[in-house]
XYZ file of C-alpha atoms in Angstrom:
320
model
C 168.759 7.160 97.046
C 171.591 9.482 97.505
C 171.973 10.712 101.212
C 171.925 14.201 100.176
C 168.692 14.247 98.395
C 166.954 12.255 101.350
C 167.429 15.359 103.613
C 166.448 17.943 101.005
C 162.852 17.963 101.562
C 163.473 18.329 105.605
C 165.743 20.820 104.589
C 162.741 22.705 103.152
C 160.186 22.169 104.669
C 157.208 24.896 105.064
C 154.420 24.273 107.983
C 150.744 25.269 107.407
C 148.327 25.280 110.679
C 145.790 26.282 108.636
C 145.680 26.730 104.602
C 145.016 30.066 103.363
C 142.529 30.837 100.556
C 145.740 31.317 97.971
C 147.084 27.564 99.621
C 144.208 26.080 98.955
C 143.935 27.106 94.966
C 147.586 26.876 94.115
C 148.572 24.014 96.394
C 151.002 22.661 93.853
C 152.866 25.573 93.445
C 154.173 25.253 97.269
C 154.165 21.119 96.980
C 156.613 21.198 93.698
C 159.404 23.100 95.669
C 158.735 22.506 99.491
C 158.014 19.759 101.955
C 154.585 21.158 103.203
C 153.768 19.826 106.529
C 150.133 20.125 107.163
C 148.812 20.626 110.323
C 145.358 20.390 109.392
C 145.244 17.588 107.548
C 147.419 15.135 110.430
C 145.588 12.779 112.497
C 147.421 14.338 115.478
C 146.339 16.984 117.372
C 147.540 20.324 116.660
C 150.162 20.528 119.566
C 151.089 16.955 119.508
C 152.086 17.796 115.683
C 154.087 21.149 116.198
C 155.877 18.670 119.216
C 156.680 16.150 116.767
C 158.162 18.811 113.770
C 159.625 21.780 116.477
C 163.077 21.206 116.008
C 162.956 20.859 112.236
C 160.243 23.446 111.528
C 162.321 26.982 110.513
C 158.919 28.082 108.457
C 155.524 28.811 108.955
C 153.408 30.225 106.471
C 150.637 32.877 107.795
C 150.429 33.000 111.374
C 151.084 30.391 114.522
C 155.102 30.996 115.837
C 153.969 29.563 119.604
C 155.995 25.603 119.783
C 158.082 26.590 117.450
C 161.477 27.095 118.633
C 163.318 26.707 115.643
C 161.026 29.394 113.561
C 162.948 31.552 111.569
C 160.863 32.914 108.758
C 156.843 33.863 108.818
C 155.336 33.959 105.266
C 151.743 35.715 105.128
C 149.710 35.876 102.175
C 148.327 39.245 103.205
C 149.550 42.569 103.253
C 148.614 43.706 106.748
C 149.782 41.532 109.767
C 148.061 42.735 112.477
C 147.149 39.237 112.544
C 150.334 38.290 113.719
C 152.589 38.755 117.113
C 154.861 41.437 115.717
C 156.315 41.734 119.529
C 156.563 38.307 120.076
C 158.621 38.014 116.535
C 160.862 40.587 117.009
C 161.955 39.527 120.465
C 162.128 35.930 118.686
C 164.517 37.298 116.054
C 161.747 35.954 113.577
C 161.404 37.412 110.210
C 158.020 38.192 108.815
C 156.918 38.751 105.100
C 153.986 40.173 103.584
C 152.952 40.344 100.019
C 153.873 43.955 99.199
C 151.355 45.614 96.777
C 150.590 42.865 94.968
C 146.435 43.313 95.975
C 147.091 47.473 96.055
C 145.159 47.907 92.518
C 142.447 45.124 93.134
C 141.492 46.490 96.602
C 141.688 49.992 95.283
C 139.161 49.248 92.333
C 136.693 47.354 94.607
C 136.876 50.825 97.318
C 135.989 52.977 94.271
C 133.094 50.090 93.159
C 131.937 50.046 96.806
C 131.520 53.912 96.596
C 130.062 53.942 93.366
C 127.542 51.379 94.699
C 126.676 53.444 97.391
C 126.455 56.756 95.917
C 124.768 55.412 92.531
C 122.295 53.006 95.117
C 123.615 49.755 92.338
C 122.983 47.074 94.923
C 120.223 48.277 96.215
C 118.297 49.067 92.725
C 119.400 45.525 91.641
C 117.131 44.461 94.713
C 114.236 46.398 93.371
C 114.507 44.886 90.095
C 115.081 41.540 91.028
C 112.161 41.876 94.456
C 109.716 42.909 91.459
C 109.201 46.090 92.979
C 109.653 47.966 89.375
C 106.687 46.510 88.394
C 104.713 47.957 90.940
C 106.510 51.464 91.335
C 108.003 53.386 88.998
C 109.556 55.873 91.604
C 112.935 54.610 92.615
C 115.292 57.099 95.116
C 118.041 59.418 93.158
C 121.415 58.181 93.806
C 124.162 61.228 94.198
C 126.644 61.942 91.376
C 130.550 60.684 92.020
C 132.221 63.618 90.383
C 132.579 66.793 92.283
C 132.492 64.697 95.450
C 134.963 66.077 97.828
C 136.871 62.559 99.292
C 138.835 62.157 102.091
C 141.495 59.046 101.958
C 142.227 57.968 105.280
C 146.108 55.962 104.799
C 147.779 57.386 101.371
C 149.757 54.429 101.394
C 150.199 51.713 98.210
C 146.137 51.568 98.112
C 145.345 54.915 99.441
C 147.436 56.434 96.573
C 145.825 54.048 94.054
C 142.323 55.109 95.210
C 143.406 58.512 94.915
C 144.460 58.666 91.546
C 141.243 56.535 90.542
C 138.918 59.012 92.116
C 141.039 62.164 90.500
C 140.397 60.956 87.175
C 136.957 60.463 87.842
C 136.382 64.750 88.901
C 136.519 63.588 92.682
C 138.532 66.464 94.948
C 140.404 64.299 97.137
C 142.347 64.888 100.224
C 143.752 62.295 102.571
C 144.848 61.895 105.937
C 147.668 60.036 106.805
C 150.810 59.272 109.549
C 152.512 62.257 107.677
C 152.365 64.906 105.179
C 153.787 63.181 101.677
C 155.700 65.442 99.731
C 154.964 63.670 96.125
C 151.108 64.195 96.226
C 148.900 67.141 94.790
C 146.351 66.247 97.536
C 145.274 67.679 100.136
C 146.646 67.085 103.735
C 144.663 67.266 106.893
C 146.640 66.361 109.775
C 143.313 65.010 111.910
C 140.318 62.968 110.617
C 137.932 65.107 112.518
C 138.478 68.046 110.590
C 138.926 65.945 107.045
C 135.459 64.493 108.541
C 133.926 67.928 108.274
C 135.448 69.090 104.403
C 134.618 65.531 102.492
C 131.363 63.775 101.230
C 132.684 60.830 101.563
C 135.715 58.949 103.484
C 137.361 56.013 102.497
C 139.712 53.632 104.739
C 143.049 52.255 103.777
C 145.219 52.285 106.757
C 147.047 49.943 108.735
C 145.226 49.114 112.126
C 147.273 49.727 114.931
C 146.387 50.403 118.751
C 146.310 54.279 117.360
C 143.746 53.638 114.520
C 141.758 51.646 116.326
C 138.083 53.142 116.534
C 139.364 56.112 114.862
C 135.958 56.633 112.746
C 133.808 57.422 115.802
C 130.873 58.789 116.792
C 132.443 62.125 116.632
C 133.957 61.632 113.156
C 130.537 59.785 111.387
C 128.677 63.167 112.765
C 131.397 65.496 111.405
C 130.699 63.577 107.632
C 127.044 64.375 107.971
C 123.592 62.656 107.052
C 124.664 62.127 103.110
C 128.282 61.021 104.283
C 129.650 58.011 102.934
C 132.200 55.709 104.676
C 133.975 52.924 102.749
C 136.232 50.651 104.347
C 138.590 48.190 102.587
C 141.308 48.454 105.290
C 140.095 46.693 108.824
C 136.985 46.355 110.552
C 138.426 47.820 114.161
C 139.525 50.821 112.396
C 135.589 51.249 112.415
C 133.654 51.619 115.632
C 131.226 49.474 114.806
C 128.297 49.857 117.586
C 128.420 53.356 116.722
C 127.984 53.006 113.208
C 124.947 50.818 113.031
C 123.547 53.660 115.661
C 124.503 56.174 113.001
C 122.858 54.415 110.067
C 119.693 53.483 112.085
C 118.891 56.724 113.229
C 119.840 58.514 109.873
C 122.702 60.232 111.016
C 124.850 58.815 108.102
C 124.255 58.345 104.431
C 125.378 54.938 103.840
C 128.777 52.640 103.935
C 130.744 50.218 101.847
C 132.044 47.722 103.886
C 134.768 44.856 102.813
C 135.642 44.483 106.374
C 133.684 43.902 110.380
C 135.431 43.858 113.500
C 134.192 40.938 114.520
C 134.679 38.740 111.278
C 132.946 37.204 109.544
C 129.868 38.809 111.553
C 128.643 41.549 110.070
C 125.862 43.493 111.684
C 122.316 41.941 111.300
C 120.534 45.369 111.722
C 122.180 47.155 108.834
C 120.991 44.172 106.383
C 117.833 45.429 105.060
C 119.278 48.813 104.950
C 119.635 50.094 101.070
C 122.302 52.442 101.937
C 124.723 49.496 102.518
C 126.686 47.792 100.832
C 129.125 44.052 101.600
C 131.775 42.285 100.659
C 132.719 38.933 102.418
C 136.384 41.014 102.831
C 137.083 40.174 98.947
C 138.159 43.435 97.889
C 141.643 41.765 97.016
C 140.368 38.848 95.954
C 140.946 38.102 92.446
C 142.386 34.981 90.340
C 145.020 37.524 89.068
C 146.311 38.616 92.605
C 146.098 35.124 94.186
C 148.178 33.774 91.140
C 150.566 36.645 91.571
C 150.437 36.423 95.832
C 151.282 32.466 95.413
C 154.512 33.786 93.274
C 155.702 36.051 96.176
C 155.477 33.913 98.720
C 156.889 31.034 97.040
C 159.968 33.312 95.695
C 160.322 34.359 99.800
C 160.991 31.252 101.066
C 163.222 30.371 97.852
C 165.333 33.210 98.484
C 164.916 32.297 102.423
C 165.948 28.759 102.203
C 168.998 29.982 99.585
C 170.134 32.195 102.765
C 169.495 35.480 100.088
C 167.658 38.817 101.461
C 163.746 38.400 101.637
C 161.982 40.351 99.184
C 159.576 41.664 100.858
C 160.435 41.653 104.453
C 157.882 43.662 107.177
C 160.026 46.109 109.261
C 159.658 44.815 112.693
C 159.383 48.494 114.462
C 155.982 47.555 116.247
């Protein structure tokens, strides 16, 4: 074997702690091009591993840059990274990328679905069919008509926008919320979510979480929305205070929520299930064999253009 191709695969290889859903289903993809060292799958444990591979490893992909002193390059399959030590990188020099808007339309449809659902009461009537309560009552509760609905999109970012538009076309007045006042959009701008609280039916979340968003929807803002208010959230559960919400939706002091996301994952709140005015996901609003196909393609052409020593294509800005 020629010397040269012997230290190839070292000279690519990619660590994985722990394999993301989009790992796990295109596995090959990475395993064709890279040396993949799995963490999870070594009869070592964890730190004993990351000992063993710290001088070589220059990769991670996801999350984990602790006994790593060589790490150059983070690769998450995600768009946010609050999931990641953003200080820790930049004071590391480490370079983090994310997956750009390659889940903005699929997270965008399933926020307008997740209103729908709640407005239109989907899940909820799908319960009565399939409980056999239709054959026993014919009276079923209206649901509330989406057009005309006056919508408040908190983040007008990639996803935010998308909702936007969607919503538009479907006779929704929308206004949004957002770090600042974009100059390209016919919306709406309120520059607090209390008062976009008080002029919108329903609000739906798409922002980054940062120590500034966090509990942003409070007790204050679910009472400004009102008793037929609808929150959807397809952002982060933290954005969300979540005690306060359940309190809300007990005592009838909100009209119902779409959730994709918890703060305390994958708990979601036990009193809210038997509620009809709320509606899950499993936080699979970008989850689609499209967009894991197409996230597996971004990451793998990162750490190509990484390992070629050519600009990332989709590198975070490290200004946390």
């Amino acid at each position: 074997m020629d010397p040269q191709d012997h230290q190839q695969p070292e000279l690519r290889q990619v660590l994985v702690l722990q394999p993301p859903f989009v790992f796990n289903i295109h596995e090959h993809l990475f395993a064709d091009r890279f040396h993949v060292l799995k963490a999870y799958d070594s009869p070592l444990p964890t730190r004993d591993f990351l000992q063993a591979n710290a001088q070589s490893v220059k990769v991670v992909l996801c999350s984990g840059i602790r006994d790593l002193p060589a790490l150059k390059l983070v690769v998450t399959d995600a768009t946010g990274v609050n999931h990641i030590d953003m200080a820790e990188c930049v004071r590391r020099g480490i370079k983090v990328t994310n997956v750009g808007d390659v889940y903005s339309d699929d997270v965008a449809d399933a926020a307008v679905g997740l209103l729908i659902d709640v407005m239109r009461r989907i899940t909820s009537g799908e319960r009565f069919v399939r409980d056999g309560c239709w054959t026993t009552s014919r009276e079923y509760p209206l649901g509330a008509k989406l057009g005309g609905k006056r919508v408040g999109i908190v983040g007008l970012g990639n996803i935010g926008s998308r909702v936007a538009t969607r919503l538009e076309a479907m006779g929704c007045i929308v206004s949004y919320t957002s770090r600042r006042k974009k100059q390209s959009t016919p919306f709406t701008f309120y520059p607090n979510i209390l008062q976009l609280a008080f002029d919108s039916d329903a609000l739906v979340l798409c922002c980054a979480l940062t120590n500034n968003t966090r509990h942003m929807i409070d007790n204050k803002v679910m009472k400004a929305l009102g008793k037929k208010g609808i929150i959807v959230n397809v952002a982060r559960g933290a954005l969300v205070d979540e005690v306060e919400l359940v309190k809300c939706l007990l005592e009838g002091e909100l009209g119902g929520v779409g959730l994709d996301v918890f703060e305390n994952e994958p708990n979601a709140p036990r009193e809210l299930f038997e509620l009809d005015n709320v509606v899950f996901l499993p936080h699979a609003a970008a989850f689609t064999n499209e967009s894991f196909y197409d996230v597996a393609q971004v990451m793998i052409a990162n750490l190509e253009v990484f390992f070629g020593n050519k600009p990332l294509l989709t590198l975070v800005n490290n200004k946390f």
